[in-house]
PDB file of C-alpha atoms in Angstrom:
ATOM      1  CA  MET A   1      73.377 282.222  61.910  1.00 47.00           C
ATOM      2  CA  GLU A   2      77.379 280.875  60.581  1.00 50.00           C
ATOM      3  CA  PRO A   3      78.676 277.687  62.151  1.00 50.00           C
ATOM      4  CA  SER A   4      81.497 279.093  63.260  1.00 77.00           C
ATOM      5  CA  VAL A   5      79.410 281.741  65.341  1.00 73.00           C
ATOM      6  CA  GLU A   6      77.360 279.437  66.491  1.00 76.00           C
ATOM      7  CA  SER A   7      79.819 276.898  68.216  1.00 79.00           C
ATOM      8  CA  ALA A   8      81.666 280.074  69.537  1.00 73.00           C
ATOM      9  CA  GLN A   9      78.597 281.244  71.215  1.00 74.00           C
ATOM     10  CA  HIS A  10      78.177 277.502  72.327  1.00 74.00           C
ATOM     11  CA  GLN A  11      82.188 277.458  73.976  1.00 77.00           C
ATOM     12  CA  PHE A  12      81.803 280.499  75.915  1.00 74.00           C
ATOM     13  CA  TRP A  13      79.241 279.800  77.813  1.00 76.00           C
ATOM     14  CA  VAL A  14      80.854 276.211  78.271  1.00 76.00           C
ATOM     15  CA  PHE A  15      83.929 278.014  79.279  1.00 70.00           C
ATOM     16  CA  PHE A  16      81.812 280.761  81.542  1.00 72.00           C
ATOM     17  CA  ALA A  17      80.513 277.701  83.236  1.00 73.00           C
ATOM     18  CA  ILE A  18      83.039 275.838  83.630  1.00 70.00           C
ATOM     19  CA  GLY A  19      85.274 278.769  84.728  1.00 70.00           C
ATOM     20  CA  ASN A  20      82.101 280.844  86.852  1.00 69.00           C
ATOM     21  CA  GLY A  21      83.552 278.843  89.897  1.00 70.00           C
ATOM     22  CA  ALA A  22      86.688 278.306  89.675  1.00 69.00           C
ATOM     23  CA  PHE A  23      86.698 282.612  88.869  1.00 65.00           C
ATOM     24  CA  GLY A  24      85.225 283.484  91.979  1.00 70.00           C
ATOM     25  CA  LEU A  25      87.021 280.395  94.432  1.00 67.00           C
ATOM     26  CA  GLY A  26      90.747 282.223  92.415  1.00 67.00           C
ATOM     27  CA  LEU A  27      88.874 286.168  93.885  1.00 65.00           C
ATOM     28  CA  SER A  28      88.101 285.158  97.002  1.00 67.00           C
ATOM     29  CA  ALA A  29      91.706 283.744  97.415  1.00 70.00           C
ATOM     30  CA  LEU A  30      93.577 285.944  96.591  1.00 69.00           C
ATOM     31  CA  PRO A  31      92.800 288.728  98.371  1.00 75.00           C
ATOM     32  CA  ARG A  32      93.405 286.408 101.157  1.00 74.00           C
ATOM     33  CA  ILE A  33      96.785 285.848 100.432  1.00 72.00           C
ATOM     34  CA  PHE A  34      97.813 289.539  99.871  1.00 75.00           C
ATOM     35  CA  GLN A  35      96.424 290.230 103.157  1.00 77.00           C
ATOM     36  CA  ARG A  36      98.648 287.365 105.213  1.00 77.00           C
ATOM     37  CA  ILE A  37     101.532 288.985 102.877  1.00 78.00           C
ATOM     38  CA  ILE A  38      99.925 292.585 104.459  1.00 80.00           C
ATOM     39  CA  SER A  39      99.861 291.852 107.796  1.00 81.00           C
ATOM     40  CA  GLY A  40     103.130 290.093 108.182  1.00 83.00           C
ATOM     41  CA  GLN A  41     104.762 293.241 107.008  1.00 85.00           C
ATOM     42  CA  LYS A  42     103.300 295.651 109.712  1.00 86.00           C
ATOM     43  CA  LEU A  43     104.951 292.970 112.424  1.00 87.00           C
ATOM     44  CA  GLY A  44     108.256 294.871 111.865  1.00 80.00           C
ATOM     45  CA  GLY A  45     108.870 297.566 113.435  1.00 75.00           C
ATOM     46  CA  LYS A  46     111.786 298.589 116.310  1.00 66.00           C
ATOM     47  CA  GLY A  47     109.716 298.564 119.314  1.00 71.00           C
ATOM     48  CA  ASN A  48     109.482 295.020 118.964  1.00 80.00           C
ATOM     49  CA  PRO A  49     111.161 292.912 121.726  1.00 87.00           C
ATOM     50  CA  THR A  50     113.872 290.429 120.525  1.00 90.00           C
ATOM     51  CA  LEU A  51     116.674 288.428 122.031  1.00 90.00           C
ATOM     52  CA  GLY A  52     119.357 289.045 119.532  1.00 88.00           C
ATOM     53  CA  GLY A  53     121.686 286.206 118.312  1.00 90.00           C
ATOM     54  CA  PRO A  54     121.880 285.421 114.572  1.00 92.00           C
ATOM     55  CA  ASP A  55     119.472 285.721 112.181  1.00 94.00           C
ATOM     56  CA  PHE A  56     117.566 282.811 111.553  1.00 94.00           C
ATOM     57  CA  GLY A  57     120.004 282.593 107.816  1.00 87.00           C
ATOM     58  CA  LEU A  58     116.963 283.200 105.029  1.00 89.00           C
ATOM     59  CA  PRO A  59     116.507 286.710 103.301  1.00 92.00           C
ATOM     60  CA  PRO A  60     113.518 287.925 105.032  1.00 92.00           C
ATOM     61  CA  GLN A  61     112.274 289.737 101.420  1.00 91.00           C
ATOM     62  CA  LEU A  62     112.316 285.565 100.708  1.00 87.00           C
ATOM     63  CA  LEU A  63     110.083 284.484 103.113  1.00 90.00           C
ATOM     64  CA  PHE A  64     107.684 288.135 102.908  1.00 88.00           C
ATOM     65  CA  TYR A  65     108.836 289.154 105.863  1.00 92.00           C
ATOM     66  CA  PRO A  66     110.043 292.853 106.887  1.00 92.00           C
ATOM     67  CA  GLU A  67     112.893 292.427 108.727  1.00 93.00           C
ATOM     68  CA  PRO A  68     115.209 289.353 109.580  1.00 93.00           C
ATOM     69  CA  LEU A  69     114.141 286.866 112.095  1.00 95.00           C
ATOM     70  CA  LYS A  70     116.416 285.770 115.005  1.00 95.00           C
ATOM     71  CA  VAL A  71     117.092 282.233 115.746  1.00 96.00           C
ATOM     72  CA  LEU A  72     116.806 283.010 119.327  1.00 95.00           C
ATOM     73  CA  ASP A  73     113.581 284.411 119.346  1.00 95.00           C
ATOM     74  CA  LEU A  74     111.790 281.525 117.063  1.00 96.00           C
ATOM     75  CA  ASP A  75     113.087 279.440 120.016  1.00 96.00           C
ATOM     76  CA  ALA A  76     111.665 281.632 122.308  1.00 94.00           C
ATOM     77  CA  VAL A  77     107.810 280.753 120.366  1.00 95.00           C
ATOM     78  CA  LEU A  78     108.593 276.887 119.643  1.00 96.00           C
ATOM     79  CA  GLU A  79     109.240 276.425 123.480  1.00 94.00           C
ATOM     80  CA  TYR A  80     106.430 278.851 124.992  1.00 94.00           C
ATOM     81  CA  PRO A  81     104.800 277.280 127.840  1.00 91.00           C
ATOM     82  CA  ALA A  82     101.055 277.342 126.647  1.00 90.00           C
ATOM     83  CA  LEU A  83     102.133 275.462 123.490  1.00 92.00           C
ATOM     84  CA  GLU A  84     102.350 272.684 125.953  1.00 92.00           C
ATOM     85  CA  ASP A  85      98.294 271.931 125.247  1.00 93.00           C
ATOM     86  CA  LEU A  86      97.084 273.427 122.515  1.00 94.00           C
ATOM     87  CA  GLU A  87      93.603 272.154 122.548  1.00 93.00           C
ATOM     88  CA  ARG A  88      93.759 274.384 126.021  1.00 93.00           C
ATOM     89  CA  VAL A  89      94.261 277.170 124.233  1.00 93.00           C
ATOM     90  CA  VAL A  90      92.280 276.736 121.488  1.00 93.00           C
ATOM     91  CA  ALA A  91      89.733 275.861 123.827  1.00 91.00           C
ATOM     92  CA  ALA A  92      90.744 279.419 125.391  1.00 90.00           C
ATOM     93  CA  GLY A  93      90.984 281.451 122.697  1.00 88.00           C
ATOM     94  CA  PRO A  94      88.126 283.583 120.034  1.00 87.00           C
ATOM     95  CA  SER A  95      85.524 281.756 119.100  1.00 81.00           C
ATOM     96  CA  GLU A  96      83.812 283.954 116.030  1.00 75.00           C
ATOM     97  CA  SER A  97      85.070 281.841 113.342  1.00 83.00           C
ATOM     98  CA  TYR A  98      83.606 279.287 112.109  1.00 85.00           C
ATOM     99  CA  MET A  99      86.601 277.051 111.992  1.00 85.00           C
ATOM    100  CA  ALA A 100      87.717 277.724 115.672  1.00 87.00           C
ATOM    101  CA  GLN A 101      84.026 276.596 116.434  1.00 88.00           C
ATOM    102  CA  LYS A 102      84.821 273.605 115.050  1.00 90.00           C
ATOM    103  CA  GLY A 103      88.167 273.169 117.365  1.00 91.00           C
ATOM    104  CA  TYR A 104      90.805 274.368 115.120  1.00 93.00           C
ATOM    105  CA  LEU A 105      93.498 276.726 116.108  1.00 94.00           C
ATOM    106  CA  THR A 106      93.101 280.015 114.645  1.00 93.00           C
ATOM    107  CA  TYR A 107      95.986 283.154 114.485  1.00 91.00           C
ATOM    108  CA  GLY A 108      93.981 285.025 116.487  1.00 91.00           C
ATOM    109  CA  ALA A 109      93.856 282.007 119.509  1.00 93.00           C
ATOM    110  CA  TRP A 110      97.966 281.340 118.652  1.00 94.00           C
ATOM    111  CA  LYS A 111      98.804 285.229 119.521  1.00 91.00           C
ATOM    112  CA  GLU A 112      96.491 285.234 122.483  1.00 91.00           C
ATOM    113  CA  ALA A 113      98.176 282.377 123.595  1.00 91.00           C
ATOM    114  CA  LEU A 114     101.828 283.988 122.976  1.00 91.00           C
ATOM    115  CA  GLY A 115     101.000 286.987 124.716  1.00 86.00           C
ATOM    116  CA  VAL A 116     101.172 289.329 121.336  1.00 79.00           C
ATOM    117  CA  ALA A 117      97.696 289.972 120.270  1.00 61.00           C
ATOM    118  CA  ALA A 118      96.794 292.911 122.154  1.00 50.00           C
ATOM    119  CA  ALA A 119     100.899 294.058 121.269  1.00 47.00           C
ATOM    120  CA  THR A 120     100.093 293.498 117.210  1.00 48.00           C
ATOM    121  CA  GLU A 121      96.330 295.191 117.465  1.00 45.00           C
ATOM    122  CA  GLU A 122      98.634 298.776 119.449  1.00 43.00           C
ATOM    123  CA  GLN A 123     101.017 298.605 116.884  1.00 45.00           C
ATOM    124  CA  ALA A 124      99.668 301.247 114.609  1.00 41.00           C
ATOM    125  CA  GLY A 125      98.401 303.472 117.304  1.00 43.00           C
ATOM    126  CA  GLY A 126     101.971 304.020 119.204  1.00 44.00           C
ATOM    127  CA  LYS A 127     100.259 302.935 122.616  1.00 45.00           C
ATOM    128  CA  LYS A 128     102.462 301.179 124.992  1.00 41.00           C
ATOM    129  CA  LYS A 129     102.827 297.377 123.893  1.00 46.00           C
ATOM    130  CA  LYS A 130     102.768 294.477 126.870  1.00 48.00           C
ATOM    131  CA  PHE A 131     103.721 290.767 125.012  1.00 48.00           C
ATOM    132  CA  GLY A 132     104.850 287.415 126.541  1.00 52.00           C
ATOM    133  CA  LYS A 133     107.102 285.699 128.196  1.00 54.00           C
ATOM    134  CA  GLY A 134     108.899 283.402 126.979  1.00 52.00           C
ATOM    135  CA  LYS A 135     110.898 280.456 129.733  1.00 51.00           C
ATOM    136  CA  LYS A 136     114.180 282.344 129.869  1.00 50.00           C
ATOM    137  CA  GLY A 137     112.175 285.475 130.490  1.00 46.00           C
ATOM    138  CA  GLY A 138     112.426 287.584 126.910  1.00 58.00           C
ATOM    139  CA  ALA A 139     109.364 288.803 125.313  1.00 79.00           C
ATOM    140  CA  ILE A 140     107.826 287.208 122.521  1.00 91.00           C
ATOM    141  CA  ASN A 141     108.598 288.709 119.180  1.00 93.00           C
ATOM    142  CA  PRO A 142     105.238 289.346 117.191  1.00 93.00           C
ATOM    143  CA  LEU A 143     107.090 288.938 113.880  1.00 94.00           C
ATOM    144  CA  ALA A 144     108.715 285.286 115.468  1.00 95.00           C
ATOM    145  CA  ALA A 145     105.097 284.015 116.661  1.00 94.00           C
ATOM    146  CA  ARG A 146     103.786 285.127 113.293  1.00 93.00           C
ATOM    147  CA  ALA A 147     106.794 282.707 111.300  1.00 94.00           C
ATOM    148  CA  VAL A 148     106.210 280.140 113.493  1.00 96.00           C
ATOM    149  CA  PHE A 149     102.388 279.600 113.272  1.00 95.00           C
ATOM    150  CA  ASP A 150     102.839 280.086 109.824  1.00 93.00           C
ATOM    151  CA  SER A 151     105.808 276.882 109.265  1.00 93.00           C
ATOM    152  CA  LEU A 152     102.753 275.053 110.683  1.00 92.00           C
ATOM    153  CA  ASN A 153     100.191 275.435 108.500  1.00 82.00           C
ATOM    154  CA  GLY A 154     101.055 276.234 104.985  1.00 74.00           C
ATOM    155  CA  CYS A 155     100.266 279.914 105.624  1.00 66.00           C
ATOM    156  CA  GLN A 156      96.505 279.567 106.443  1.00 76.00           C
ATOM    157  CA  GLU A 157      94.899 281.094 109.298  1.00 82.00           C
ATOM    158  CA  THR A 158      93.674 278.038 110.883  1.00 89.00           C
ATOM    159  CA  VAL A 159      95.938 274.396 111.799  1.00 93.00           C
ATOM    160  CA  GLY A 160      94.186 271.386 113.818  1.00 94.00           C
ATOM    161  CA  PRO A 161      95.541 271.546 116.980  1.00 94.00           C
ATOM    162  CA  ASP A 162      96.915 267.992 116.347  1.00 95.00           C
ATOM    163  CA  VAL A 163      98.680 268.489 113.114  1.00 94.00           C
ATOM    164  CA  ALA A 164     100.592 271.410 115.084  1.00 95.00           C
ATOM    165  CA  ALA A 165     101.462 269.857 118.616  1.00 95.00           C
ATOM    166  CA  GLU A 166     103.426 267.207 116.189  1.00 96.00           C
ATOM    167  CA  ALA A 167     105.305 269.975 114.122  1.00 96.00           C
ATOM    168  CA  ILE A 168     106.528 272.110 117.133  1.00 96.00           C
ATOM    169  CA  ALA A 169     107.796 268.567 119.139  1.00 96.00           C
ATOM    170  CA  ARG A 170     109.343 267.625 114.911  1.00 96.00           C
ATOM    171  CA  PHE A 171     111.329 271.219 115.515  1.00 96.00           C
ATOM    172  CA  ARG A 172     112.235 270.760 118.992  1.00 96.00           C
ATOM    173  CA  ALA A 173     113.676 267.788 117.868  1.00 96.00           C
ATOM    174  CA  SER A 174     115.818 268.616 115.158  1.00 95.00           C
ATOM    175  CA  GLY A 175     117.307 271.666 116.370  1.00 94.00           C
ATOM    176  CA  GLY A 176     114.575 274.113 117.320  1.00 95.00           C
ATOM    177  CA  ALA A 177     114.588 277.184 114.894  1.00 95.00           C
ATOM    178  CA  ALA A 178     118.254 275.957 113.468  1.00 94.00           C
ATOM    179  CA  GLY A 179     117.280 273.150 112.637  1.00 95.00           C
ATOM    180  CA  PRO A 180     116.450 271.532 108.821  1.00 95.00           C
ATOM    181  CA  ASP A 181     112.851 270.810 110.073  1.00 96.00           C
ATOM    182  CA  PHE A 182     111.448 274.310 110.726  1.00 96.00           C
ATOM    183  CA  ARG A 183     113.792 275.976 108.179  1.00 95.00           C
ATOM    184  CA  ASN A 184     111.936 273.082 105.668  1.00 94.00           C
ATOM    185  CA  ALA A 185     108.657 273.703 106.956  1.00 94.00           C
ATOM    186  CA  LEU A 186     108.992 277.394 106.338  1.00 94.00           C
ATOM    187  CA  LEU A 187     110.057 277.639 103.321  1.00 91.00           C
ATOM    188  CA  GLY A 188     107.334 274.972 102.323  1.00 91.00           C
ATOM    189  CA  ALA A 189     104.562 276.958 103.463  1.00 89.00           C
ATOM    190  CA  LYS A 190     105.680 280.593 101.759  1.00 86.00           C
ATOM    191  CA  GLY A 191     106.539 277.791  99.164  1.00 85.00           C
ATOM    192  CA  THR A 192     103.091 277.043  98.964  1.00 82.00           C
ATOM    193  CA  ALA A 193     100.675 280.522  99.392  1.00 77.00           C
ATOM    194  CA  VAL A 194     103.404 281.711  96.611  1.00 74.00           C
ATOM    195  CA  GLY A 195     102.060 279.053  94.394  1.00 68.00           C
ATOM    196  CA  ALA A 196      98.637 279.557  95.000  1.00 70.00           C
ATOM    197  CA  GLY A 197      98.925 283.025  94.651  1.00 67.00           C
ATOM    198  CA  VAL A 198     100.805 282.588  91.148  1.00 74.00           C
ATOM    199  CA  PHE A 199      98.365 279.347  90.073  1.00 71.00           C
ATOM    200  CA  PHE A 200      94.935 281.283  90.829  1.00 71.00           C
ATOM    201  CA  THR A 201      96.181 284.556  89.165  1.00 77.00           C
ATOM    202  CA  PHE A 202      96.390 282.531  86.023  1.00 78.00           C
ATOM    203  CA  LEU A 203      93.367 280.780  86.210  1.00 76.00           C
ATOM    204  CA  ILE A 204      92.099 284.248  85.876  1.00 76.00           C
ATOM    205  CA  PHE A 205      93.429 285.321  82.878  1.00 80.00           C
ATOM    206  CA  ILE A 206      92.946 282.062  81.221  1.00 80.00           C
ATOM    207  CA  ILE A 207      89.222 282.612  82.316  1.00 78.00           C
ATOM    208  CA  VAL A 208      88.570 286.152  81.452  1.00 79.00           C
ATOM    209  CA  ASP A 209      91.192 285.259  77.823  1.00 79.00           C
ATOM    210  CA  PHE A 210      89.106 282.329  76.715  1.00 75.00           C
ATOM    211  CA  CYS A 211      85.535 283.741  77.677  1.00 78.00           C
ATOM    212  CA  THR A 212      86.294 287.221  76.106  1.00 81.00           C
ATOM    213  CA  GLU A 213      88.157 285.282  73.084  1.00 80.00           C
ATOM    214  CA  GLU A 214      84.804 283.218  72.326  1.00 76.00           C
ATOM    215  CA  ALA A 215      82.076 286.714  72.956  1.00 79.00           C
ATOM    216  CA  ILE A 216      83.830 288.525  70.017  1.00 79.00           C
ATOM    217  CA  MET A 217      84.256 285.772  67.534  1.00 78.00           C
ATOM    218  CA  GLY A 218      80.532 284.813  68.913  1.00 73.00           C
ATOM    219  CA  TRP A 219      78.725 287.819  68.815  1.00 76.00           C
ATOM    220  CA  PHE A 220      81.253 290.803  67.721  1.00 74.00           C
ATOM    221  CA  THR A 221      82.467 289.354  64.802  1.00 69.00           C
ATOM    222  CA  ASP A 222      83.299 292.749  64.020  1.00 63.00           C
ATOM    223  CA  TYR A 223      86.021 293.387  66.044  1.00 57.00           C
ATOM    224  CA  SER A 224      87.677 290.025  65.429  1.00 54.00           C
TER     225      SER A 224
END
């Protein structure tokens, strides 16, 4: 066996062993990232309640949302009475996931607390939707509920209730949805999600490229 061929075969197995875990991690992470984007796109629609008023100011395309956010809708979520006790929200929410059982705040529990869970599920079925009511009496907008949750946790599906409570208090103190803290947190969360997607895509490409190149040089020299 020629040294270059033997070396290529060795390199292939090295890359394969190192990249196997990373490749699996990337393949499991990418669908979740895209699923969150798709689920967010489904929350728009003319049937959604809104308090109106000024737009949030950031283009919805930048945030991967189907329509502009409204500041008043976001503030209605931040001021929602049930969010004063997030430990109770966790306890009352669905516990089918491992993280929920460990005491983390899930998006499912968040939706139930805000009264938008049933409305979100009925969105595609054309049924009459029922929404929770904010402090000022207006119904909670499901897209605004999603956006606030995204800002708490880097666009993940779970967050520690203490972390969420601290973030909400900080948003309220800095001017609510119109303040810099909420805007920066939401932008940062979306940036994290996009960065993770780009990183895992690049990682998968590099692993496949290296393994393919070494496999050709090691076993299929006629094609190299």
